Short mmCIF file of N, CA and C in Angstrom, two decimals:
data_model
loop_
_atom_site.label_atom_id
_atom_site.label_comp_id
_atom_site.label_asym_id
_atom_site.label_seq_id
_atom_site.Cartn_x
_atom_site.Cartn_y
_atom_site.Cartn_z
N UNK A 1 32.26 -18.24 -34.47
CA UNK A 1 31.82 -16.88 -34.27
C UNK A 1 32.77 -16.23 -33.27
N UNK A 2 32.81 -15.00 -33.59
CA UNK A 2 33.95 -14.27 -32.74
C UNK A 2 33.21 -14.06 -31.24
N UNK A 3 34.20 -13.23 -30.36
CA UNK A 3 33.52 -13.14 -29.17
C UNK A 3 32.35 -11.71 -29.44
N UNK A 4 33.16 -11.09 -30.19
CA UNK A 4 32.76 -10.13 -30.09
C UNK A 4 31.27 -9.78 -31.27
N UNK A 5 31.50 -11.06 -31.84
CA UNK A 5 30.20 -11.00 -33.15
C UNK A 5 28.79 -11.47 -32.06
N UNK A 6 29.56 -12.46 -30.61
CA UNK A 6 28.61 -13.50 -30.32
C UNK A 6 27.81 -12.36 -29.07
N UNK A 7 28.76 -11.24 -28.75
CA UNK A 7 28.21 -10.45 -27.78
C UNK A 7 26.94 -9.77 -28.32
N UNK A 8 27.63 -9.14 -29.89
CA UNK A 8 26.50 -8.30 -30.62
C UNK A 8 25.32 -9.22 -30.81
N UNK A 9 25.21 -10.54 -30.78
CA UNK A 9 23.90 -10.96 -31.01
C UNK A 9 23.66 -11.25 -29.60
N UNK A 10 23.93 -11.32 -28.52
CA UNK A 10 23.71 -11.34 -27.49
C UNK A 10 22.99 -9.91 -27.55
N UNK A 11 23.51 -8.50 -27.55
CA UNK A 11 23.10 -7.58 -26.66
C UNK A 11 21.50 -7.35 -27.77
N UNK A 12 21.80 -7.64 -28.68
CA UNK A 12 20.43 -7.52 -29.89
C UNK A 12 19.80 -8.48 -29.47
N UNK A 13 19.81 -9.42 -29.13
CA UNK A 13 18.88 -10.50 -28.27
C UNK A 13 18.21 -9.97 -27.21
N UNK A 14 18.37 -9.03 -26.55
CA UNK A 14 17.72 -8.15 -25.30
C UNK A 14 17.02 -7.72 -26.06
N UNK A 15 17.23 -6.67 -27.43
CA UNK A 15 15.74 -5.85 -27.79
C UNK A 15 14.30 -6.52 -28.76
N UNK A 16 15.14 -8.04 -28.95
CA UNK A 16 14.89 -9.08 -30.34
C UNK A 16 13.53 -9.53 -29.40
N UNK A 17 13.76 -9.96 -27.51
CA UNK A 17 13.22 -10.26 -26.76
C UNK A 17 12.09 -9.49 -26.54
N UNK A 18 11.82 -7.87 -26.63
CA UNK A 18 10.95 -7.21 -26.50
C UNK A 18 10.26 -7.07 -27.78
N UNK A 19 10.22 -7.82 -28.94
CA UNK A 19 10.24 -7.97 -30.26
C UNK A 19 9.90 -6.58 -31.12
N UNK A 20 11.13 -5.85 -30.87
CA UNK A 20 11.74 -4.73 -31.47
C UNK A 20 11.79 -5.48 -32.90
N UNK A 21 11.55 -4.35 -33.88
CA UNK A 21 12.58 -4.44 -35.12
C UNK A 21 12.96 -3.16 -35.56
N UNK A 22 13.83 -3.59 -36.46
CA UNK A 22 14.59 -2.53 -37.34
C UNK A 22 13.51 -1.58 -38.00
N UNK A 23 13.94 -0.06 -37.48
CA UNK A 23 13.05 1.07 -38.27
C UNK A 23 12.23 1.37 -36.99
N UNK A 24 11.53 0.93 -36.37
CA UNK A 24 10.81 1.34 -35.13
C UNK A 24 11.41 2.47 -34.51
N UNK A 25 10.57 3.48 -33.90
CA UNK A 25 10.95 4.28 -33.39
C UNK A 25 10.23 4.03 -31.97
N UNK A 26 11.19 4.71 -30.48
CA UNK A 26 11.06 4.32 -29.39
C UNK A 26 11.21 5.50 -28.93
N UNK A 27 10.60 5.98 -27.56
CA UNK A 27 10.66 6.69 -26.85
C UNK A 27 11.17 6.12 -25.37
N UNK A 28 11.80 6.57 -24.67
CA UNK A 28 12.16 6.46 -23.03
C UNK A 28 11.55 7.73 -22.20
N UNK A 29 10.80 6.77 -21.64
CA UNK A 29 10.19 7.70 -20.44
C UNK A 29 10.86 7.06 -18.94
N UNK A 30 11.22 7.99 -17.85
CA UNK A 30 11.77 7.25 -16.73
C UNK A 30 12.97 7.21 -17.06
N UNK A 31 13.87 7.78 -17.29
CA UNK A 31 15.02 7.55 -17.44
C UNK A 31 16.13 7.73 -15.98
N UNK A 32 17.16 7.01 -15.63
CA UNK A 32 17.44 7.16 -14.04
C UNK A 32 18.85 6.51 -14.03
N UNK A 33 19.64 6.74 -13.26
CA UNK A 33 21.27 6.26 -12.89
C UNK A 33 20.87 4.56 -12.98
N UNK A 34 19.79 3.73 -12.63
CA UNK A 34 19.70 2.57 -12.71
C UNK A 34 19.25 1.90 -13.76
N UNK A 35 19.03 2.45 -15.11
CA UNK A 35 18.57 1.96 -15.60
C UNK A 35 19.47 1.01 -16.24
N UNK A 36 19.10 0.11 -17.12
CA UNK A 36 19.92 -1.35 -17.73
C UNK A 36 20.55 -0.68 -18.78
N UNK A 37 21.31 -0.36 -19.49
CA UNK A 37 22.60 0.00 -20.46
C UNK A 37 22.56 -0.62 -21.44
N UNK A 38 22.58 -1.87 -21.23
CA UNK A 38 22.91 -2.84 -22.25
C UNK A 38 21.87 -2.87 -22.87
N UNK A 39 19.83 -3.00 -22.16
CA UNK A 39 19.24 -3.12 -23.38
C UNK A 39 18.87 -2.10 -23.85
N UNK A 40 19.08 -0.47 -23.52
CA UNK A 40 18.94 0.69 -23.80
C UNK A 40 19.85 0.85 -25.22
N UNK A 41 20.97 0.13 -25.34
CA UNK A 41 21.73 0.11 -26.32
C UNK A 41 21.38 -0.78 -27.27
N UNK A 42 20.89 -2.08 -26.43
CA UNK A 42 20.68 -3.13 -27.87
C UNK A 42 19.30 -2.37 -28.68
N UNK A 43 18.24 -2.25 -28.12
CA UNK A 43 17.35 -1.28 -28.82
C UNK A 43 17.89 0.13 -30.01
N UNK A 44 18.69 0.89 -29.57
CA UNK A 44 19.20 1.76 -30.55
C UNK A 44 19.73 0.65 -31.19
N UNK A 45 20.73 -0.31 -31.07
CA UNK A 45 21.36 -0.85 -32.27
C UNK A 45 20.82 -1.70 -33.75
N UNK A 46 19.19 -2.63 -32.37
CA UNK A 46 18.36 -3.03 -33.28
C UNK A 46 17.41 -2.59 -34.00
N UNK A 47 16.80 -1.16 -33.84
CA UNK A 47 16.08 -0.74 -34.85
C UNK A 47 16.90 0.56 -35.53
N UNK A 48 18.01 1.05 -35.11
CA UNK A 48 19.09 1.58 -35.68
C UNK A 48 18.38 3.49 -35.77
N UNK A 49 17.78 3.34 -34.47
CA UNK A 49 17.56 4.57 -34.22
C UNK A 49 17.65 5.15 -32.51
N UNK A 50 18.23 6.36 -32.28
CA UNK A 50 18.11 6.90 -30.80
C UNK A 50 17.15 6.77 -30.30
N UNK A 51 16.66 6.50 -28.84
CA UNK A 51 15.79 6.41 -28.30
C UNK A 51 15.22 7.96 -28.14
N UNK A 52 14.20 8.12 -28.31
CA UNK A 52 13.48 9.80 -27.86
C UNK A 52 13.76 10.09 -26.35
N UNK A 53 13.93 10.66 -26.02
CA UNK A 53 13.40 11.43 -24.75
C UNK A 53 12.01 11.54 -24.17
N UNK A 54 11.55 11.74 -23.17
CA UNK A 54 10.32 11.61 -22.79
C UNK A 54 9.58 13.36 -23.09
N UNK A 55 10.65 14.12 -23.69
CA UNK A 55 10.44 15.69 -24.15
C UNK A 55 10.21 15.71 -25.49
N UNK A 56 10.18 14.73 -26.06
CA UNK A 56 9.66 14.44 -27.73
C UNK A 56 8.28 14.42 -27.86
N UNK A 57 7.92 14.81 -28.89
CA UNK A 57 6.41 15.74 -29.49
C UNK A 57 6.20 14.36 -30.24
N UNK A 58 7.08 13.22 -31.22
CA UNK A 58 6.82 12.52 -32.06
C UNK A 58 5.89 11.63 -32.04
N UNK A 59 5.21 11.03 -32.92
CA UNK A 59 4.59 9.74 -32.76
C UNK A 59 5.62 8.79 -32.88
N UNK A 60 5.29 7.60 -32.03
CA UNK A 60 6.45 6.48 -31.78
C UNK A 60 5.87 5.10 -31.96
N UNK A 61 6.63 4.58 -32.07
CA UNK A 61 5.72 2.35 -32.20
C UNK A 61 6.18 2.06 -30.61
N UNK A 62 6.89 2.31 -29.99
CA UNK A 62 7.26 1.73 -28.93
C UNK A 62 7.43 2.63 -27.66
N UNK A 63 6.89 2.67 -26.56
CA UNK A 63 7.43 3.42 -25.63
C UNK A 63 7.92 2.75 -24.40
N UNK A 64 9.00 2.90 -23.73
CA UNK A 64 10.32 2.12 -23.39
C UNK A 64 9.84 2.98 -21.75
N UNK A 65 8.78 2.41 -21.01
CA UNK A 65 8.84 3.19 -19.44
C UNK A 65 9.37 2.50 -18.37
N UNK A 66 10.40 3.16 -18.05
CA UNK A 66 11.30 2.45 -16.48
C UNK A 66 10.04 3.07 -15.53
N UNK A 67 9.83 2.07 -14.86
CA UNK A 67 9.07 2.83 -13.35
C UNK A 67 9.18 1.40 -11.99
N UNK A 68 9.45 2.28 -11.02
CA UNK A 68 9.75 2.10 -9.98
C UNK A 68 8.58 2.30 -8.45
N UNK A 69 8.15 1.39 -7.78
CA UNK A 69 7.79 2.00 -6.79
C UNK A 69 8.40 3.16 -6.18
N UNK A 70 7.48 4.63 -6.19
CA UNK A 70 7.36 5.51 -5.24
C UNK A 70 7.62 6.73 -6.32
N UNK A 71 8.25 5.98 -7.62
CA UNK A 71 8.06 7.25 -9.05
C UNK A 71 6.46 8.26 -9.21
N UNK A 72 5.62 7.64 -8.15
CA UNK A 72 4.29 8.65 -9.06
C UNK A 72 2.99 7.90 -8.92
N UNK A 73 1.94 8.21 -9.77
CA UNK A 73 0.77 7.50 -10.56
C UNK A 73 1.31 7.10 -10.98
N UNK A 74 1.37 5.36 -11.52
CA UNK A 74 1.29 4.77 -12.91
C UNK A 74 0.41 4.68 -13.68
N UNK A 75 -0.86 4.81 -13.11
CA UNK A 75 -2.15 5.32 -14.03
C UNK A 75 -1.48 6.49 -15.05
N UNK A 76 -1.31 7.37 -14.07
CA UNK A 76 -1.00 8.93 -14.98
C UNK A 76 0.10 8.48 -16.03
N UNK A 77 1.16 8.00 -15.49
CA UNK A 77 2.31 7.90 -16.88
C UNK A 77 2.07 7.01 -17.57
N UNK A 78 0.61 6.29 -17.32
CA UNK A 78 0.73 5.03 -18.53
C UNK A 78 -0.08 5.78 -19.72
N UNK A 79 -1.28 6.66 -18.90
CA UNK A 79 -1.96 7.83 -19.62
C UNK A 79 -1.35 8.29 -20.52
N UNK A 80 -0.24 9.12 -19.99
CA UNK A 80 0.62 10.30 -20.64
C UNK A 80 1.73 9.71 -21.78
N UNK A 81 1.80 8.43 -21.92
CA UNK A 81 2.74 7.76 -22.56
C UNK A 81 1.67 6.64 -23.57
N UNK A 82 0.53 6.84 -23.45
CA UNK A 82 -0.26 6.35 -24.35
C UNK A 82 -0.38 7.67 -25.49
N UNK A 83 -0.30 9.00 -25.57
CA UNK A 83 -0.69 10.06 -26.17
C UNK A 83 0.10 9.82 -27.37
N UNK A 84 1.31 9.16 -27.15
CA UNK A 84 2.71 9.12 -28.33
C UNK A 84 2.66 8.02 -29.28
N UNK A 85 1.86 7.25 -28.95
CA UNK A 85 2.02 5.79 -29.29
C UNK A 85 1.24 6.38 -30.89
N UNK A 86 1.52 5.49 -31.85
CA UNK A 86 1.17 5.45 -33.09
C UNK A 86 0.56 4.24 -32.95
N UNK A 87 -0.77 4.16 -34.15
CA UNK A 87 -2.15 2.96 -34.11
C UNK A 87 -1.59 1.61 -34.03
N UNK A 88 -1.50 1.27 -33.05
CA UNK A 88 -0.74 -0.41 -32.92
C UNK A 88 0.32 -0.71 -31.77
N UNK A 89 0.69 0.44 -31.12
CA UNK A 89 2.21 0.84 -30.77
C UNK A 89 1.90 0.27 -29.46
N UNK A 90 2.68 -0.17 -28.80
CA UNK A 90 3.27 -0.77 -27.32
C UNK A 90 3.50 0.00 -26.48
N UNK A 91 3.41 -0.41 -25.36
CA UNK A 91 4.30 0.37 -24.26
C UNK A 91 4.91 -1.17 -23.02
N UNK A 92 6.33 -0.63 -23.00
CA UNK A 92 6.81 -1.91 -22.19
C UNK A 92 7.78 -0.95 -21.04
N UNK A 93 6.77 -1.59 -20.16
CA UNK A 93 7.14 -1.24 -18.80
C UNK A 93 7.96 -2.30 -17.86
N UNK A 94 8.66 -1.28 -17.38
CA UNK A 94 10.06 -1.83 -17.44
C UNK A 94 10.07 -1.68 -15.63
N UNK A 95 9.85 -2.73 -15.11
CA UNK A 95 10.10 -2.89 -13.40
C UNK A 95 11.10 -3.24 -12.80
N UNK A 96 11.69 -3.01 -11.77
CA UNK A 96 12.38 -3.78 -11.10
C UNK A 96 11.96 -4.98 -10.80
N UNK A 97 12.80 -5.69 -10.55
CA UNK A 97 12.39 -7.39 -10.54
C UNK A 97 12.01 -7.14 -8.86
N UNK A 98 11.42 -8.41 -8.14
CA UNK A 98 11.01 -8.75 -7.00
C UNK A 98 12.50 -8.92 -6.13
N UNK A 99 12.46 -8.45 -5.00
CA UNK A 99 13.17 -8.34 -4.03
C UNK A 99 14.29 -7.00 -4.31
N UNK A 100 14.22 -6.27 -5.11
CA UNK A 100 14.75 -5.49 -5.71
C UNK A 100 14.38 -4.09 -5.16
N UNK A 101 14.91 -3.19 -4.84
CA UNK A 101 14.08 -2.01 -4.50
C UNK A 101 13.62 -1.06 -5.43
N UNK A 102 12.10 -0.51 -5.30
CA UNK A 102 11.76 -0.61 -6.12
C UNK A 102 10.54 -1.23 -7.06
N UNK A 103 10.56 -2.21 -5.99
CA UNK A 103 9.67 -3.43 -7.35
C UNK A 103 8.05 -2.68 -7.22
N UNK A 104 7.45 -3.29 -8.09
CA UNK A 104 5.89 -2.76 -8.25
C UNK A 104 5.15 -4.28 -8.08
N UNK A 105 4.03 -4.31 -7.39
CA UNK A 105 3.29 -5.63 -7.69
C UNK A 105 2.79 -5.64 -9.22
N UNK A 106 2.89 -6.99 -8.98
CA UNK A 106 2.10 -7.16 -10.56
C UNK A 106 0.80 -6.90 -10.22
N UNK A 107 0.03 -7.13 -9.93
CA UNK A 107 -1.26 -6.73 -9.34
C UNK A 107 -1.61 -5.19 -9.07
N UNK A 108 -0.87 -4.59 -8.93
CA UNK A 108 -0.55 -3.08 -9.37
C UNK A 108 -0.77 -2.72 -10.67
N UNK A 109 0.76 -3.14 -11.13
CA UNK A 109 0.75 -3.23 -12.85
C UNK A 109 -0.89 -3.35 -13.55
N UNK A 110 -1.24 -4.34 -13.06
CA UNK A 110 -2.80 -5.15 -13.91
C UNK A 110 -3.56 -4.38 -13.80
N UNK A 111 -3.99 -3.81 -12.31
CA UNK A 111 -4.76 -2.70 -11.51
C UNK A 111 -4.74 -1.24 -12.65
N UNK A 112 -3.83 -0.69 -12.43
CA UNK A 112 -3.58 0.49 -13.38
C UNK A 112 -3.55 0.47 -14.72
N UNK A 113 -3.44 -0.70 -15.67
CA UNK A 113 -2.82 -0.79 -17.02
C UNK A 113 -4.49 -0.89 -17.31
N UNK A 114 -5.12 -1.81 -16.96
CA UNK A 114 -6.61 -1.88 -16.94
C UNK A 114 -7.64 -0.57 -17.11
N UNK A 115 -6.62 0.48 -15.66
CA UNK A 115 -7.65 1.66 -15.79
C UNK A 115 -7.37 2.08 -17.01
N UNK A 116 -6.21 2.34 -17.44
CA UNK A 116 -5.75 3.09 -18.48
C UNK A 116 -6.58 2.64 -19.53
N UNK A 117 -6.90 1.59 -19.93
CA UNK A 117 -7.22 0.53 -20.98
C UNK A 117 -6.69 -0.04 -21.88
N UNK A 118 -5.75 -0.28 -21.17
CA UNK A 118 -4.42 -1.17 -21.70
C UNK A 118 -4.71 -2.54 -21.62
N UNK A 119 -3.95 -3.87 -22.21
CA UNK A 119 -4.26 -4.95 -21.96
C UNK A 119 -2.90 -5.61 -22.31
N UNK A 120 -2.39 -6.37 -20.56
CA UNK A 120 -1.38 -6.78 -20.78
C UNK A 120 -0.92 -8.13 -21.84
N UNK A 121 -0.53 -8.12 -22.56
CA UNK A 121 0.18 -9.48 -23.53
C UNK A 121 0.85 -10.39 -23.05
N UNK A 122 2.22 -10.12 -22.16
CA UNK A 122 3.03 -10.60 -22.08
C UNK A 122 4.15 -9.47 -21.01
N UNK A 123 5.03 -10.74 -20.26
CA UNK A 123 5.76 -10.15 -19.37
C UNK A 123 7.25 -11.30 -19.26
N UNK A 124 8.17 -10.76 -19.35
CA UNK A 124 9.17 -11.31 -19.74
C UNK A 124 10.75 -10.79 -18.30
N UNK A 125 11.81 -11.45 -18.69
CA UNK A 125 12.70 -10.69 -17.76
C UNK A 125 13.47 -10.22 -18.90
N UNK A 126 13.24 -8.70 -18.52
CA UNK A 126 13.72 -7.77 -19.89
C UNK A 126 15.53 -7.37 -19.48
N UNK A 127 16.07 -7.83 -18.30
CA UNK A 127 17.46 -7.45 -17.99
C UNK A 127 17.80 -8.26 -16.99
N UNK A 128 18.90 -8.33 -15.94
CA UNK A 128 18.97 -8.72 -14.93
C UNK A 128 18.12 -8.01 -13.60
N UNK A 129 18.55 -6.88 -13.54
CA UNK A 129 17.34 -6.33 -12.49
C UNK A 129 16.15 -6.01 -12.98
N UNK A 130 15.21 -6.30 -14.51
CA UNK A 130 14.50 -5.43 -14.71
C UNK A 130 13.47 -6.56 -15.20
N UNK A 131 12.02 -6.25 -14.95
CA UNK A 131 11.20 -7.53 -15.39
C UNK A 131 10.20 -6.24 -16.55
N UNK A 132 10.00 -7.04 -17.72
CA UNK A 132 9.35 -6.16 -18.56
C UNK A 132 7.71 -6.80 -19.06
N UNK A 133 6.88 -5.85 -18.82
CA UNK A 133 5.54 -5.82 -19.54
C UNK A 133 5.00 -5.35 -20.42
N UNK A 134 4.36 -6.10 -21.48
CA UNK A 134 3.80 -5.45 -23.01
C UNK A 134 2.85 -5.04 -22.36
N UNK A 135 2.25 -3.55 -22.77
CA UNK A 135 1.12 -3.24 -22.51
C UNK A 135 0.79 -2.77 -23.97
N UNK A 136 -0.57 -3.47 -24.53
CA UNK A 136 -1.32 -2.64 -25.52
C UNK A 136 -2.56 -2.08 -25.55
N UNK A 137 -3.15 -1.51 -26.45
CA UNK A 137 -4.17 -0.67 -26.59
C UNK A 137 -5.50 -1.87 -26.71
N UNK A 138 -6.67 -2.31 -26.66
CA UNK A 138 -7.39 -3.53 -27.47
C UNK A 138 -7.55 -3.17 -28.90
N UNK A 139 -7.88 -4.14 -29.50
CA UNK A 139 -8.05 -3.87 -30.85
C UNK A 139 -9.52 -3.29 -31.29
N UNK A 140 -10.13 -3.59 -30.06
CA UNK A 140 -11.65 -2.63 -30.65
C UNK A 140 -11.47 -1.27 -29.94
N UNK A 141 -10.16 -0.89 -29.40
CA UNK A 141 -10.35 0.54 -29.01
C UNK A 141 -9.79 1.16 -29.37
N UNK A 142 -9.00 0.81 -30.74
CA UNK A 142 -7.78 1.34 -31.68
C UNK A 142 -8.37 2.22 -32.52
#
């Protein structure tokens, strides 16, 4: 395999990890000079569509939120980023990792995703600085 075949399944391995597929449509909310590049890109490459803007009206399967200690409510933007989601759809929140500035407790995370009535799945390290959480809807509140 070339280097360059072995990178492309590398950088598609970042969005393969958030188990993106092809055709999904995604929104970015939080967008900021720090955010990760590489899996902002492997996502467009693996479902082979632009990421929305957080100024998009659309219904989406995925919503892609960077948040940071001292950004806000996370209650409120987990709220406001539940409105987009289509019947099934995710939201993966996207933290700074620990010791990082920035970081959010997980216990935070749990705290707020809960009010919202979200229910976390799974939490993964979605980049080098960035630790990522599935948040979904329950299935009896769909």
């Amino acid at each position: 395999m070339s280097a360059t075949a072995g990178q492309a399944q590398g950088e598609r391995g970042l969005a393969e990890r958030l188990g993106l597929k092809p055709g999904q449509v995604v929104q970015e909310i939080g967008w900021d000079e720090d955010v990760d590049d590489e899996l902002r890109e492997s996502i467009e490459d693996l479902t082979g569509n632009e990421l929305l803007d957080e100024e998009s009206d659309d219904v989406v399967d995925v919503v892609l939120l960077w948040w940071r200690d001292g950004d806000g409510d996370l209650f409120d933007a987990l709220s406001d980023a539940m409105r987009a989601l289509a019947d099934g759809g995710q939201i993966w929140l996207l933290t700074p990792k620990a010791g990082r500035d920035g970081h959010v407790e997980p216990s935070d995370i749990g705290e707020d995703a809960a009010t919202a009535g979200l229910s976390q799945t799974s939490s993964i390290s979605a980049a080098p600085d960035w630790s990522g959480t599935r948040l979904v809807t329950p299935k009896g509140k769909r």
